[in-house]
């Protein structure tokens, strides 16, 4: 008898049921691919479970190789609702289970305290809320998947496909993972979340002087970002302006302006026909090579690659 890998799909309150069913199907397909392999591979056993005795289906009395926290529809789980499940997850992790989350499932995983001091990701729309609620976690919302060995987090709502393939690769090997991705017409894991996210500036920080500058920069498309001009707009001394701007927005004024320019460049690449050099000039870069470098750093794709993938 070969080894059996037990994967638990956690049905916590608000969990997205379509992701639970989709993961069950993905692992079912992977199990079928593994069964046809010339060498003996582990068998997959997938169960739905809950760490909360009041939530059905109840937790089966088995040890799991991995427990997956699917996305949530609506607001992330509250600390009060999370606590009984978080205790169970900590116990399972202590007994050797790998814990993995998708999208807002990271909030439940973070409630265990196991992510403190560790890297993690969640959906970019939740990044600010997550960072405020769990300041000890090293959040990186640009990444679609962060694999910390015993803890895995996936970002976007549909990134359960990437996480599922990542676990297939871990437990059944790359050949089974690749064939499973081909059957499902999915890209193998390796995408980055930042290619899909747009810049959403933080505006609710309460610093009126900095908010005034943000509105002015937005109207100018980030083209005017000289420090003396920005500080004068805010009515602040330059060093004070730099400190308050970064505290309020989480970015330097230079980085903020670059992201405004890149946002506009995304639109032009997606919906227009202008050459990349012309777009660079239009969004405020005299040097097209510098524009390409900044665009790639922010988005994770070159302007040409972005247009090829997203052009309408």
PDB file of C-alpha atoms in Angstrom:
ATOM      1  CA  UNK A   1       0.000   0.000   0.000  1.00  0.00           C
ATOM      2  CA  UNK A   2       1.321   3.410  -0.990  1.00  0.00           C
ATOM      3  CA  UNK A   3       1.174   6.485   1.185  1.00  0.00           C
ATOM      4  CA  UNK A   4      -2.036   8.546   1.324  1.00  0.00           C
ATOM      5  CA  UNK A   5      -1.866  12.338   1.401  1.00  0.00           C
ATOM      6  CA  UNK A   6      -4.774  13.880   3.325  1.00  0.00           C
ATOM      7  CA  UNK A   7      -5.852  17.369   2.266  1.00  0.00           C
ATOM      8  CA  UNK A   8      -8.544  19.157   4.263  1.00  0.00           C
ATOM      9  CA  UNK A   9     -10.669  21.967   2.812  1.00  0.00           C
ATOM     10  CA  UNK A  10     -11.820  24.115   5.723  1.00  0.00           C
ATOM     11  CA  UNK A  11     -15.452  25.243   5.550  1.00  0.00           C
ATOM     12  CA  UNK A  12     -15.222  28.234   7.881  1.00  0.00           C
ATOM     13  CA  UNK A  13     -18.064  30.818   8.112  1.00  0.00           C
ATOM     14  CA  UNK A  14     -18.271  32.776   4.849  1.00  0.00           C
ATOM     15  CA  UNK A  15     -15.943  30.476   2.902  1.00  0.00           C
ATOM     16  CA  UNK A  16     -16.454  30.519  -0.853  1.00  0.00           C
ATOM     17  CA  UNK A  17     -18.063  27.174  -1.648  1.00  0.00           C
ATOM     18  CA  UNK A  18     -17.206  27.318  -5.354  1.00  0.00           C
ATOM     19  CA  UNK A  19     -13.506  27.366  -4.400  1.00  0.00           C
ATOM     20  CA  UNK A  20     -14.015  24.365  -2.095  1.00  0.00           C
ATOM     21  CA  UNK A  21     -15.674  22.429  -4.911  1.00  0.00           C
ATOM     22  CA  UNK A  22     -13.123  23.613  -7.462  1.00  0.00           C
ATOM     23  CA  UNK A  23     -10.218  22.483  -5.314  1.00  0.00           C
ATOM     24  CA  UNK A  24     -11.911  19.105  -4.832  1.00  0.00           C
ATOM     25  CA  UNK A  25     -12.179  18.742  -8.608  1.00  0.00           C
ATOM     26  CA  UNK A  26      -8.579  19.875  -9.185  1.00  0.00           C
ATOM     27  CA  UNK A  27      -7.204  17.372  -6.687  1.00  0.00           C
ATOM     28  CA  UNK A  28      -9.500  14.688  -8.146  1.00  0.00           C
ATOM     29  CA  UNK A  29      -8.032  15.264 -11.601  1.00  0.00           C
ATOM     30  CA  UNK A  30      -4.507  15.213 -10.180  1.00  0.00           C
ATOM     31  CA  UNK A  31      -5.246  11.927  -8.409  1.00  0.00           C
ATOM     32  CA  UNK A  32      -6.400  10.450 -11.715  1.00  0.00           C
ATOM     33  CA  UNK A  33      -3.226  11.603 -13.454  1.00  0.00           C
ATOM     34  CA  UNK A  34      -1.082  10.172 -10.640  1.00  0.00           C
ATOM     35  CA  UNK A  35      -2.868   6.818 -10.811  1.00  0.00           C
ATOM     36  CA  UNK A  36      -1.695   6.403 -14.434  1.00  0.00           C
ATOM     37  CA  UNK A  37       1.930   7.245 -13.675  1.00  0.00           C
ATOM     38  CA  UNK A  38       4.463   4.452 -14.316  1.00  0.00           C
ATOM     39  CA  UNK A  39       5.844   4.778 -10.785  1.00  0.00           C
ATOM     40  CA  UNK A  40       3.810   4.428  -7.601  1.00  0.00           C
ATOM     41  CA  UNK A  41       2.768   7.829  -6.277  1.00  0.00           C
ATOM     42  CA  UNK A  42       0.893   8.768  -3.115  1.00  0.00           C
ATOM     43  CA  UNK A  43      -2.890   8.665  -3.211  1.00  0.00           C
ATOM     44  CA  UNK A  44      -4.821  11.857  -2.501  1.00  0.00           C
ATOM     45  CA  UNK A  45      -7.697  11.935  -0.043  1.00  0.00           C
ATOM     46  CA  UNK A  46      -9.641  15.209   0.081  1.00  0.00           C
ATOM     47  CA  UNK A  47     -12.115  15.997   2.857  1.00  0.00           C
ATOM     48  CA  UNK A  48     -14.172  19.011   3.848  1.00  0.00           C
ATOM     49  CA  UNK A  49     -13.769  19.922   7.492  1.00  0.00           C
ATOM     50  CA  UNK A  50     -14.164  22.622  10.098  1.00  0.00           C
ATOM     51  CA  UNK A  51     -12.366  23.470  13.293  1.00  0.00           C
ATOM     52  CA  UNK A  52     -15.609  24.805  14.743  1.00  0.00           C
ATOM     53  CA  UNK A  53     -17.974  22.115  16.108  1.00  0.00           C
ATOM     54  CA  UNK A  54     -20.949  24.392  15.344  1.00  0.00           C
ATOM     55  CA  UNK A  55     -20.105  24.528  11.637  1.00  0.00           C
ATOM     56  CA  UNK A  56     -20.961  21.596   9.380  1.00  0.00           C
ATOM     57  CA  UNK A  57     -19.461  19.390   8.149  1.00  0.00           C
ATOM     58  CA  UNK A  58     -17.721  18.707  11.431  1.00  0.00           C
ATOM     59  CA  UNK A  59     -13.984  18.083  11.598  1.00  0.00           C
ATOM     60  CA  UNK A  60     -13.174  14.469  10.758  1.00  0.00           C
ATOM     61  CA  UNK A  61     -10.885  12.684  13.194  1.00  0.00           C
ATOM     62  CA  UNK A  62      -7.897  12.438  10.861  1.00  0.00           C
ATOM     63  CA  UNK A  63      -4.499  14.084  10.677  1.00  0.00           C
ATOM     64  CA  UNK A  64      -4.016  16.210   7.580  1.00  0.00           C
ATOM     65  CA  UNK A  65      -0.929  16.731   5.495  1.00  0.00           C
ATOM     66  CA  UNK A  66      -2.384  20.092   4.442  1.00  0.00           C
ATOM     67  CA  UNK A  67      -5.322  22.260   5.467  1.00  0.00           C
ATOM     68  CA  UNK A  68      -6.555  24.877   2.989  1.00  0.00           C
ATOM     69  CA  UNK A  69      -8.486  28.007   3.967  1.00  0.00           C
ATOM     70  CA  UNK A  70     -10.445  29.044   0.851  1.00  0.00           C
ATOM     71  CA  UNK A  71     -11.415  32.607  -0.067  1.00  0.00           C
ATOM     72  CA  UNK A  72     -14.312  34.378   1.605  1.00  0.00           C
ATOM     73  CA  UNK A  73     -17.097  36.203  -0.168  1.00  0.00           C
ATOM     74  CA  UNK A  74     -17.747  39.573   1.430  1.00  0.00           C
ATOM     75  CA  UNK A  75     -15.831  40.856   4.427  1.00  0.00           C
ATOM     76  CA  UNK A  76     -13.034  38.762   5.951  1.00  0.00           C
ATOM     77  CA  UNK A  77     -13.789  36.661   9.010  1.00  0.00           C
ATOM     78  CA  UNK A  78     -13.969  38.574  12.306  1.00  0.00           C
ATOM     79  CA  UNK A  79     -11.519  37.885  15.144  1.00  0.00           C
ATOM     80  CA  UNK A  80     -14.374  36.560  17.302  1.00  0.00           C
ATOM     81  CA  UNK A  81     -15.555  34.059  14.678  1.00  0.00           C
ATOM     82  CA  UNK A  82     -11.976  33.062  13.874  1.00  0.00           C
ATOM     83  CA  UNK A  83     -10.757  32.192  17.369  1.00  0.00           C
ATOM     84  CA  UNK A  84     -12.110  28.633  17.812  1.00  0.00           C
ATOM     85  CA  UNK A  85     -10.956  27.671  14.312  1.00  0.00           C
ATOM     86  CA  UNK A  86      -7.590  29.382  14.835  1.00  0.00           C
ATOM     87  CA  UNK A  87      -6.965  27.296  17.944  1.00  0.00           C
ATOM     88  CA  UNK A  88      -7.660  24.115  15.992  1.00  0.00           C
ATOM     89  CA  UNK A  89      -5.392  25.272  13.166  1.00  0.00           C
ATOM     90  CA  UNK A  90      -2.544  25.940  15.617  1.00  0.00           C
ATOM     91  CA  UNK A  91      -2.945  22.435  17.023  1.00  0.00           C
ATOM     92  CA  UNK A  92      -2.990  20.926  13.536  1.00  0.00           C
ATOM     93  CA  UNK A  93       0.126  22.885  12.566  1.00  0.00           C
ATOM     94  CA  UNK A  94       1.847  21.713  15.724  1.00  0.00           C
ATOM     95  CA  UNK A  95       1.032  18.143  14.726  1.00  0.00           C
ATOM     96  CA  UNK A  96       2.655  18.615  11.312  1.00  0.00           C
ATOM     97  CA  UNK A  97      -0.074  19.952   9.000  1.00  0.00           C
ATOM     98  CA  UNK A  98       0.854  22.441   6.290  1.00  0.00           C
ATOM     99  CA  UNK A  99      -1.530  25.417   6.460  1.00  0.00           C
ATOM    100  CA  UNK A 100      -2.492  27.286   3.287  1.00  0.00           C
ATOM    101  CA  UNK A 101      -4.829  30.199   2.618  1.00  0.00           C
ATOM    102  CA  UNK A 102      -6.371  31.842  -0.424  1.00  0.00           C
ATOM    103  CA  UNK A 103      -7.363  35.519  -0.656  1.00  0.00           C
ATOM    104  CA  UNK A 104      -9.258  36.559   2.510  1.00  0.00           C
ATOM    105  CA  UNK A 105      -8.531  33.146   4.032  1.00  0.00           C
ATOM    106  CA  UNK A 106      -5.241  34.777   5.081  1.00  0.00           C
ATOM    107  CA  UNK A 107      -7.155  36.661   7.786  1.00  0.00           C
ATOM    108  CA  UNK A 108      -8.122  33.367   9.429  1.00  0.00           C
ATOM    109  CA  UNK A 109      -4.583  32.026   9.054  1.00  0.00           C
ATOM    110  CA  UNK A 110      -3.126  35.207  10.560  1.00  0.00           C
ATOM    111  CA  UNK A 111      -5.459  34.899  13.572  1.00  0.00           C
ATOM    112  CA  UNK A 112      -3.463  31.813  14.572  1.00  0.00           C
ATOM    113  CA  UNK A 113      -0.415  34.023  15.195  1.00  0.00           C
ATOM    114  CA  UNK A 114       1.665  31.658  13.072  1.00  0.00           C
ATOM    115  CA  UNK A 115       2.241  34.303  10.386  1.00  0.00           C
ATOM    116  CA  UNK A 116       3.816  36.779  12.821  1.00  0.00           C
ATOM    117  CA  UNK A 117       7.283  37.597  11.558  1.00  0.00           C
ATOM    118  CA  UNK A 118       6.646  35.583   8.388  1.00  0.00           C
ATOM    119  CA  UNK A 119       5.961  36.607   4.788  1.00  0.00           C
ATOM    120  CA  UNK A 120       2.405  36.389   3.461  1.00  0.00           C
ATOM    121  CA  UNK A 121       0.097  37.672   0.753  1.00  0.00           C
ATOM    122  CA  UNK A 122      -3.621  38.265   0.331  1.00  0.00           C
ATOM    123  CA  UNK A 123      -5.836  39.919  -2.275  1.00  0.00           C
ATOM    124  CA  UNK A 124      -4.448  43.357  -3.062  1.00  0.00           C
ATOM    125  CA  UNK A 125      -7.833  44.926  -2.245  1.00  0.00           C
ATOM    126  CA  UNK A 126      -7.504  43.653   1.345  1.00  0.00           C
ATOM    127  CA  UNK A 127      -3.852  44.654   1.763  1.00  0.00           C
ATOM    128  CA  UNK A 128      -4.397  47.832   3.785  1.00  0.00           C
ATOM    129  CA  UNK A 129      -6.991  46.220   6.075  1.00  0.00           C
ATOM    130  CA  UNK A 130      -4.788  43.164   6.602  1.00  0.00           C
ATOM    131  CA  UNK A 131      -1.690  45.239   7.368  1.00  0.00           C
ATOM    132  CA  UNK A 132      -3.585  47.278   9.972  1.00  0.00           C
ATOM    133  CA  UNK A 133      -5.052  44.177  11.627  1.00  0.00           C
ATOM    134  CA  UNK A 134      -1.864  42.100  11.544  1.00  0.00           C
ATOM    135  CA  UNK A 135       1.099  44.515  11.702  1.00  0.00           C
ATOM    136  CA  UNK A 136       3.550  41.755  12.671  1.00  0.00           C
ATOM    137  CA  UNK A 137       3.088  39.937   9.338  1.00  0.00           C
ATOM    138  CA  UNK A 138       5.467  40.830   6.485  1.00  0.00           C
ATOM    139  CA  UNK A 139       2.753  41.381   3.875  1.00  0.00           C
ATOM    140  CA  UNK A 140       3.680  41.412   0.175  1.00  0.00           C
ATOM    141  CA  UNK A 141       0.483  41.884  -1.883  1.00  0.00           C
ATOM    142  CA  UNK A 142       2.445  41.956  -5.160  1.00  0.00           C
ATOM    143  CA  UNK A 143       3.056  38.208  -4.877  1.00  0.00           C
ATOM    144  CA  UNK A 144       0.384  35.776  -6.000  1.00  0.00           C
ATOM    145  CA  UNK A 145       1.773  32.897  -3.897  1.00  0.00           C
ATOM    146  CA  UNK A 146       4.249  32.925  -1.021  1.00  0.00           C
ATOM    147  CA  UNK A 147       5.518  29.492  -0.013  1.00  0.00           C
ATOM    148  CA  UNK A 148       7.064  29.453   3.455  1.00  0.00           C
ATOM    149  CA  UNK A 149       7.217  25.666   3.605  1.00  0.00           C
ATOM    150  CA  UNK A 150       4.799  25.012   6.447  1.00  0.00           C
ATOM    151  CA  UNK A 151       2.653  28.060   5.623  1.00  0.00           C
ATOM    152  CA  UNK A 152       1.456  29.032   2.137  1.00  0.00           C
ATOM    153  CA  UNK A 153      -0.610  32.061   1.197  1.00  0.00           C
ATOM    154  CA  UNK A 154      -2.182  32.868  -2.176  1.00  0.00           C
ATOM    155  CA  UNK A 155      -3.459  36.299  -3.148  1.00  0.00           C
ATOM    156  CA  UNK A 156      -6.341  36.711  -5.573  1.00  0.00           C
ATOM    157  CA  UNK A 157      -9.847  35.291  -5.359  1.00  0.00           C
ATOM    158  CA  UNK A 158      -9.174  32.730  -8.106  1.00  0.00           C
ATOM    159  CA  UNK A 159      -5.618  31.939  -7.033  1.00  0.00           C
ATOM    160  CA  UNK A 160      -6.927  28.722  -5.469  1.00  0.00           C
ATOM    161  CA  UNK A 161      -6.013  27.227  -8.852  1.00  0.00           C
ATOM    162  CA  UNK A 162      -2.380  28.279  -8.407  1.00  0.00           C
ATOM    163  CA  UNK A 163      -2.322  27.057  -4.811  1.00  0.00           C
ATOM    164  CA  UNK A 164      -3.889  23.742  -5.766  1.00  0.00           C
ATOM    165  CA  UNK A 165      -1.283  23.157  -8.462  1.00  0.00           C
ATOM    166  CA  UNK A 166       1.470  24.176  -6.051  1.00  0.00           C
ATOM    167  CA  UNK A 167       0.350  21.486  -3.598  1.00  0.00           C
ATOM    168  CA  UNK A 168       0.003  18.912  -6.385  1.00  0.00           C
ATOM    169  CA  UNK A 169       3.603  19.684  -7.313  1.00  0.00           C
ATOM    170  CA  UNK A 170       4.675  19.254  -3.695  1.00  0.00           C
ATOM    171  CA  UNK A 171       2.884  15.974  -2.993  1.00  0.00           C
ATOM    172  CA  UNK A 172       2.761  14.296  -6.432  1.00  0.00           C
ATOM    173  CA  UNK A 173       5.609  15.927  -8.358  1.00  0.00           C
ATOM    174  CA  UNK A 174       6.022  18.363 -11.274  1.00  0.00           C
ATOM    175  CA  UNK A 175       4.973  15.929 -13.998  1.00  0.00           C
ATOM    176  CA  UNK A 176       1.560  15.353 -12.419  1.00  0.00           C
ATOM    177  CA  UNK A 177       1.204  19.087 -11.753  1.00  0.00           C
ATOM    178  CA  UNK A 178       1.952  19.997 -15.376  1.00  0.00           C
ATOM    179  CA  UNK A 179      -0.443  17.403 -16.799  1.00  0.00           C
ATOM    180  CA  UNK A 180      -3.150  18.540 -14.372  1.00  0.00           C
ATOM    181  CA  UNK A 181      -2.661  22.162 -15.468  1.00  0.00           C
ATOM    182  CA  UNK A 182      -2.922  21.080 -19.118  1.00  0.00           C
ATOM    183  CA  UNK A 183      -6.159  19.191 -18.496  1.00  0.00           C
ATOM    184  CA  UNK A 184      -7.644  22.260 -16.790  1.00  0.00           C
ATOM    185  CA  UNK A 185      -6.115  24.735 -19.286  1.00  0.00           C
ATOM    186  CA  UNK A 186      -4.377  26.567 -16.445  1.00  0.00           C
ATOM    187  CA  UNK A 187      -1.010  28.294 -16.386  1.00  0.00           C
ATOM    188  CA  UNK A 188       1.417  26.565 -14.025  1.00  0.00           C
ATOM    189  CA  UNK A 189       2.148  28.515 -10.820  1.00  0.00           C
ATOM    190  CA  UNK A 190       4.491  31.454 -11.234  1.00  0.00           C
ATOM    191  CA  UNK A 191       2.268  34.442 -11.995  1.00  0.00           C
ATOM    192  CA  UNK A 192       2.447  37.609  -9.926  1.00  0.00           C
ATOM    193  CA  UNK A 193      -0.577  39.414  -8.491  1.00  0.00           C
ATOM    194  CA  UNK A 194       0.794  42.859  -9.284  1.00  0.00           C
ATOM    195  CA  UNK A 195       0.170  42.425 -13.038  1.00  0.00           C
ATOM    196  CA  UNK A 196      -3.580  42.471 -12.281  1.00  0.00           C
ATOM    197  CA  UNK A 197      -3.740  45.098  -9.516  1.00  0.00           C
ATOM    198  CA  UNK A 198      -4.053  48.810 -10.189  1.00  0.00           C
ATOM    199  CA  UNK A 199      -2.713  51.574  -7.974  1.00  0.00           C
ATOM    200  CA  UNK A 200      -5.307  52.542  -5.378  1.00  0.00           C
ATOM    201  CA  UNK A 201      -3.846  55.479  -3.411  1.00  0.00           C
ATOM    202  CA  UNK A 202      -4.520  55.731   0.311  1.00  0.00           C
ATOM    203  CA  UNK A 203      -6.722  58.790   0.829  1.00  0.00           C
ATOM    204  CA  UNK A 204      -8.343  58.248   4.236  1.00  0.00           C
ATOM    205  CA  UNK A 205      -5.272  59.018   6.359  1.00  0.00           C
ATOM    206  CA  UNK A 206      -6.585  62.313   7.750  1.00  0.00           C
ATOM    207  CA  UNK A 207      -3.611  64.533   6.785  1.00  0.00           C
ATOM    208  CA  UNK A 208      -5.272  67.410   4.896  1.00  0.00           C
ATOM    209  CA  UNK A 209      -2.006  68.897   3.638  1.00  0.00           C
ATOM    210  CA  UNK A 210      -0.874  65.617   2.107  1.00  0.00           C
ATOM    211  CA  UNK A 211      -4.344  64.895   0.692  1.00  0.00           C
ATOM    212  CA  UNK A 212      -4.210  68.259  -1.102  1.00  0.00           C
ATOM    213  CA  UNK A 213      -0.911  67.234  -2.720  1.00  0.00           C
ATOM    214  CA  UNK A 214      -2.310  63.827  -3.696  1.00  0.00           C
ATOM    215  CA  UNK A 215      -5.259  65.446  -5.467  1.00  0.00           C
ATOM    216  CA  UNK A 216      -2.894  67.828  -7.242  1.00  0.00           C
ATOM    217  CA  UNK A 217      -0.597  64.993  -8.311  1.00  0.00           C
ATOM    218  CA  UNK A 218      -3.573  62.970  -9.558  1.00  0.00           C
ATOM    219  CA  UNK A 219      -4.744  65.885 -11.706  1.00  0.00           C
ATOM    220  CA  UNK A 220      -1.219  66.240 -13.118  1.00  0.00           C
ATOM    221  CA  UNK A 221      -0.926  62.494 -13.745  1.00  0.00           C
ATOM    222  CA  UNK A 222       2.202  62.323 -11.606  1.00  0.00           C
ATOM    223  CA  UNK A 223       4.176  64.326 -14.164  1.00  0.00           C
ATOM    224  CA  UNK A 224       5.192  67.059 -11.723  1.00  0.00           C
ATOM    225  CA  UNK A 225       6.893  65.476  -8.730  1.00  0.00           C
ATOM    226  CA  UNK A 226       9.705  67.908  -7.918  1.00  0.00           C
ATOM    227  CA  UNK A 227      10.139  68.049  -4.149  1.00  0.00           C
ATOM    228  CA  UNK A 228      10.119  71.870  -3.824  1.00  0.00           C
ATOM    229  CA  UNK A 229       6.872  72.083  -5.807  1.00  0.00           C
ATOM    230  CA  UNK A 230       5.145  69.367  -3.775  1.00  0.00           C
ATOM    231  CA  UNK A 231       6.298  70.784  -0.444  1.00  0.00           C
ATOM    232  CA  UNK A 232       5.086  74.252  -1.453  1.00  0.00           C
ATOM    233  CA  UNK A 233       1.714  72.792  -2.457  1.00  0.00           C
ATOM    234  CA  UNK A 234       1.434  71.235   0.993  1.00  0.00           C
ATOM    235  CA  UNK A 235       2.665  74.380   2.738  1.00  0.00           C
ATOM    236  CA  UNK A 236       5.343  72.369   4.527  1.00  0.00           C
ATOM    237  CA  UNK A 237       9.124  72.389   4.877  1.00  0.00           C
ATOM    238  CA  UNK A 238      10.643  69.780   2.555  1.00  0.00           C
ATOM    239  CA  UNK A 239      11.859  67.338   5.202  1.00  0.00           C
ATOM    240  CA  UNK A 240       8.549  67.565   7.056  1.00  0.00           C
ATOM    241  CA  UNK A 241       6.678  67.002   3.813  1.00  0.00           C
ATOM    242  CA  UNK A 242       8.709  63.867   2.961  1.00  0.00           C
ATOM    243  CA  UNK A 243       8.125  62.375   6.404  1.00  0.00           C
ATOM    244  CA  UNK A 244       4.398  63.123   6.466  1.00  0.00           C
ATOM    245  CA  UNK A 245       3.839  62.014   2.866  1.00  0.00           C
ATOM    246  CA  UNK A 246       5.392  58.600   3.455  1.00  0.00           C
ATOM    247  CA  UNK A 247       3.555  58.167   6.758  1.00  0.00           C
ATOM    248  CA  UNK A 248       0.213  59.037   5.142  1.00  0.00           C
ATOM    249  CA  UNK A 249       0.518  57.135   1.851  1.00  0.00           C
ATOM    250  CA  UNK A 250       3.027  54.385   2.629  1.00  0.00           C
ATOM    251  CA  UNK A 251       5.153  55.533  -0.339  1.00  0.00           C
ATOM    252  CA  UNK A 252       7.774  58.137  -1.106  1.00  0.00           C
ATOM    253  CA  UNK A 253       6.531  60.988  -3.281  1.00  0.00           C
ATOM    254  CA  UNK A 254       8.742  59.734  -6.138  1.00  0.00           C
ATOM    255  CA  UNK A 255       7.331  56.210  -5.941  1.00  0.00           C
ATOM    256  CA  UNK A 256       3.809  57.607  -5.707  1.00  0.00           C
ATOM    257  CA  UNK A 257       4.293  59.693  -8.854  1.00  0.00           C
ATOM    258  CA  UNK A 258       5.747  56.719 -10.715  1.00  0.00           C
ATOM    259  CA  UNK A 259       2.723  54.601  -9.855  1.00  0.00           C
ATOM    260  CA  UNK A 260       0.365  57.314 -11.090  1.00  0.00           C
ATOM    261  CA  UNK A 261       2.283  57.416 -14.378  1.00  0.00           C
ATOM    262  CA  UNK A 262       2.311  53.637 -14.692  1.00  0.00           C
ATOM    263  CA  UNK A 263      -1.449  53.523 -14.056  1.00  0.00           C
ATOM    264  CA  UNK A 264      -2.000  55.877 -16.975  1.00  0.00           C
ATOM    265  CA  UNK A 265       0.433  53.889 -19.129  1.00  0.00           C
ATOM    266  CA  UNK A 266      -1.533  50.699 -18.411  1.00  0.00           C
ATOM    267  CA  UNK A 267      -4.681  52.325 -19.825  1.00  0.00           C
ATOM    268  CA  UNK A 268      -2.878  53.540 -22.937  1.00  0.00           C
ATOM    269  CA  UNK A 269      -1.302  50.127 -23.520  1.00  0.00           C
ATOM    270  CA  UNK A 270      -4.580  48.303 -22.986  1.00  0.00           C
ATOM    271  CA  UNK A 271      -6.912  50.522 -25.016  1.00  0.00           C
ATOM    272  CA  UNK A 272      -4.706  52.489 -27.404  1.00  0.00           C
ATOM    273  CA  UNK A 273      -2.435  51.878 -30.374  1.00  0.00           C
ATOM    274  CA  UNK A 274       0.422  54.279 -29.621  1.00  0.00           C
ATOM    275  CA  UNK A 275       3.971  52.921 -29.683  1.00  0.00           C
ATOM    276  CA  UNK A 276       5.569  52.350 -26.304  1.00  0.00           C
ATOM    277  CA  UNK A 277       8.007  55.248 -26.781  1.00  0.00           C
ATOM    278  CA  UNK A 278       5.101  57.624 -27.442  1.00  0.00           C
ATOM    279  CA  UNK A 279       3.305  56.383 -24.328  1.00  0.00           C
ATOM    280  CA  UNK A 280       6.456  56.931 -22.280  1.00  0.00           C
ATOM    281  CA  UNK A 281       6.562  60.551 -23.455  1.00  0.00           C
ATOM    282  CA  UNK A 282       2.833  61.092 -22.836  1.00  0.00           C
ATOM    283  CA  UNK A 283       2.991  59.907 -19.214  1.00  0.00           C
ATOM    284  CA  UNK A 284       6.000  62.082 -18.453  1.00  0.00           C
ATOM    285  CA  UNK A 285       9.180  60.142 -19.274  1.00  0.00           C
ATOM    286  CA  UNK A 286      11.691  61.684 -21.651  1.00  0.00           C
ATOM    287  CA  UNK A 287      13.771  58.512 -21.593  1.00  0.00           C
ATOM    288  CA  UNK A 288      11.795  55.456 -22.882  1.00  0.00           C
ATOM    289  CA  UNK A 289      14.376  53.109 -21.351  1.00  0.00           C
ATOM    290  CA  UNK A 290      13.754  54.623 -17.909  1.00  0.00           C
ATOM    291  CA  UNK A 291       9.997  54.228 -18.438  1.00  0.00           C
ATOM    292  CA  UNK A 292      10.398  50.567 -19.360  1.00  0.00           C
ATOM    293  CA  UNK A 293      12.528  49.967 -16.261  1.00  0.00           C
ATOM    294  CA  UNK A 294       9.995  51.612 -13.920  1.00  0.00           C
ATOM    295  CA  UNK A 295       7.039  49.888 -15.593  1.00  0.00           C
ATOM    296  CA  UNK A 296       8.652  46.463 -15.212  1.00  0.00           C
ATOM    297  CA  UNK A 297       9.536  47.129 -11.560  1.00  0.00           C
ATOM    298  CA  UNK A 298       5.963  48.166 -10.697  1.00  0.00           C
ATOM    299  CA  UNK A 299       3.971  45.744 -12.862  1.00  0.00           C
ATOM    300  CA  UNK A 300       6.258  42.740 -13.264  1.00  0.00           C
ATOM    301  CA  UNK A 301       5.895  42.776 -17.074  1.00  0.00           C
ATOM    302  CA  UNK A 302       7.498  44.887 -19.774  1.00  0.00           C
ATOM    303  CA  UNK A 303       5.149  47.350 -21.530  1.00  0.00           C
ATOM    304  CA  UNK A 304       5.171  45.093 -24.596  1.00  0.00           C
ATOM    305  CA  UNK A 305       4.294  42.006 -22.552  1.00  0.00           C
ATOM    306  CA  UNK A 306       1.514  43.902 -20.768  1.00  0.00           C
ATOM    307  CA  UNK A 307      -0.012  45.052 -24.082  1.00  0.00           C
ATOM    308  CA  UNK A 308       0.207  41.541 -25.542  1.00  0.00           C
ATOM    309  CA  UNK A 309      -1.631  40.062 -22.558  1.00  0.00           C
ATOM    310  CA  UNK A 310      -4.257  42.733 -21.850  1.00  0.00           C
ATOM    311  CA  UNK A 311      -4.859  44.701 -25.051  1.00  0.00           C
ATOM    312  CA  UNK A 312      -8.589  45.171 -25.584  1.00  0.00           C
TER     313      UNK A 312
END
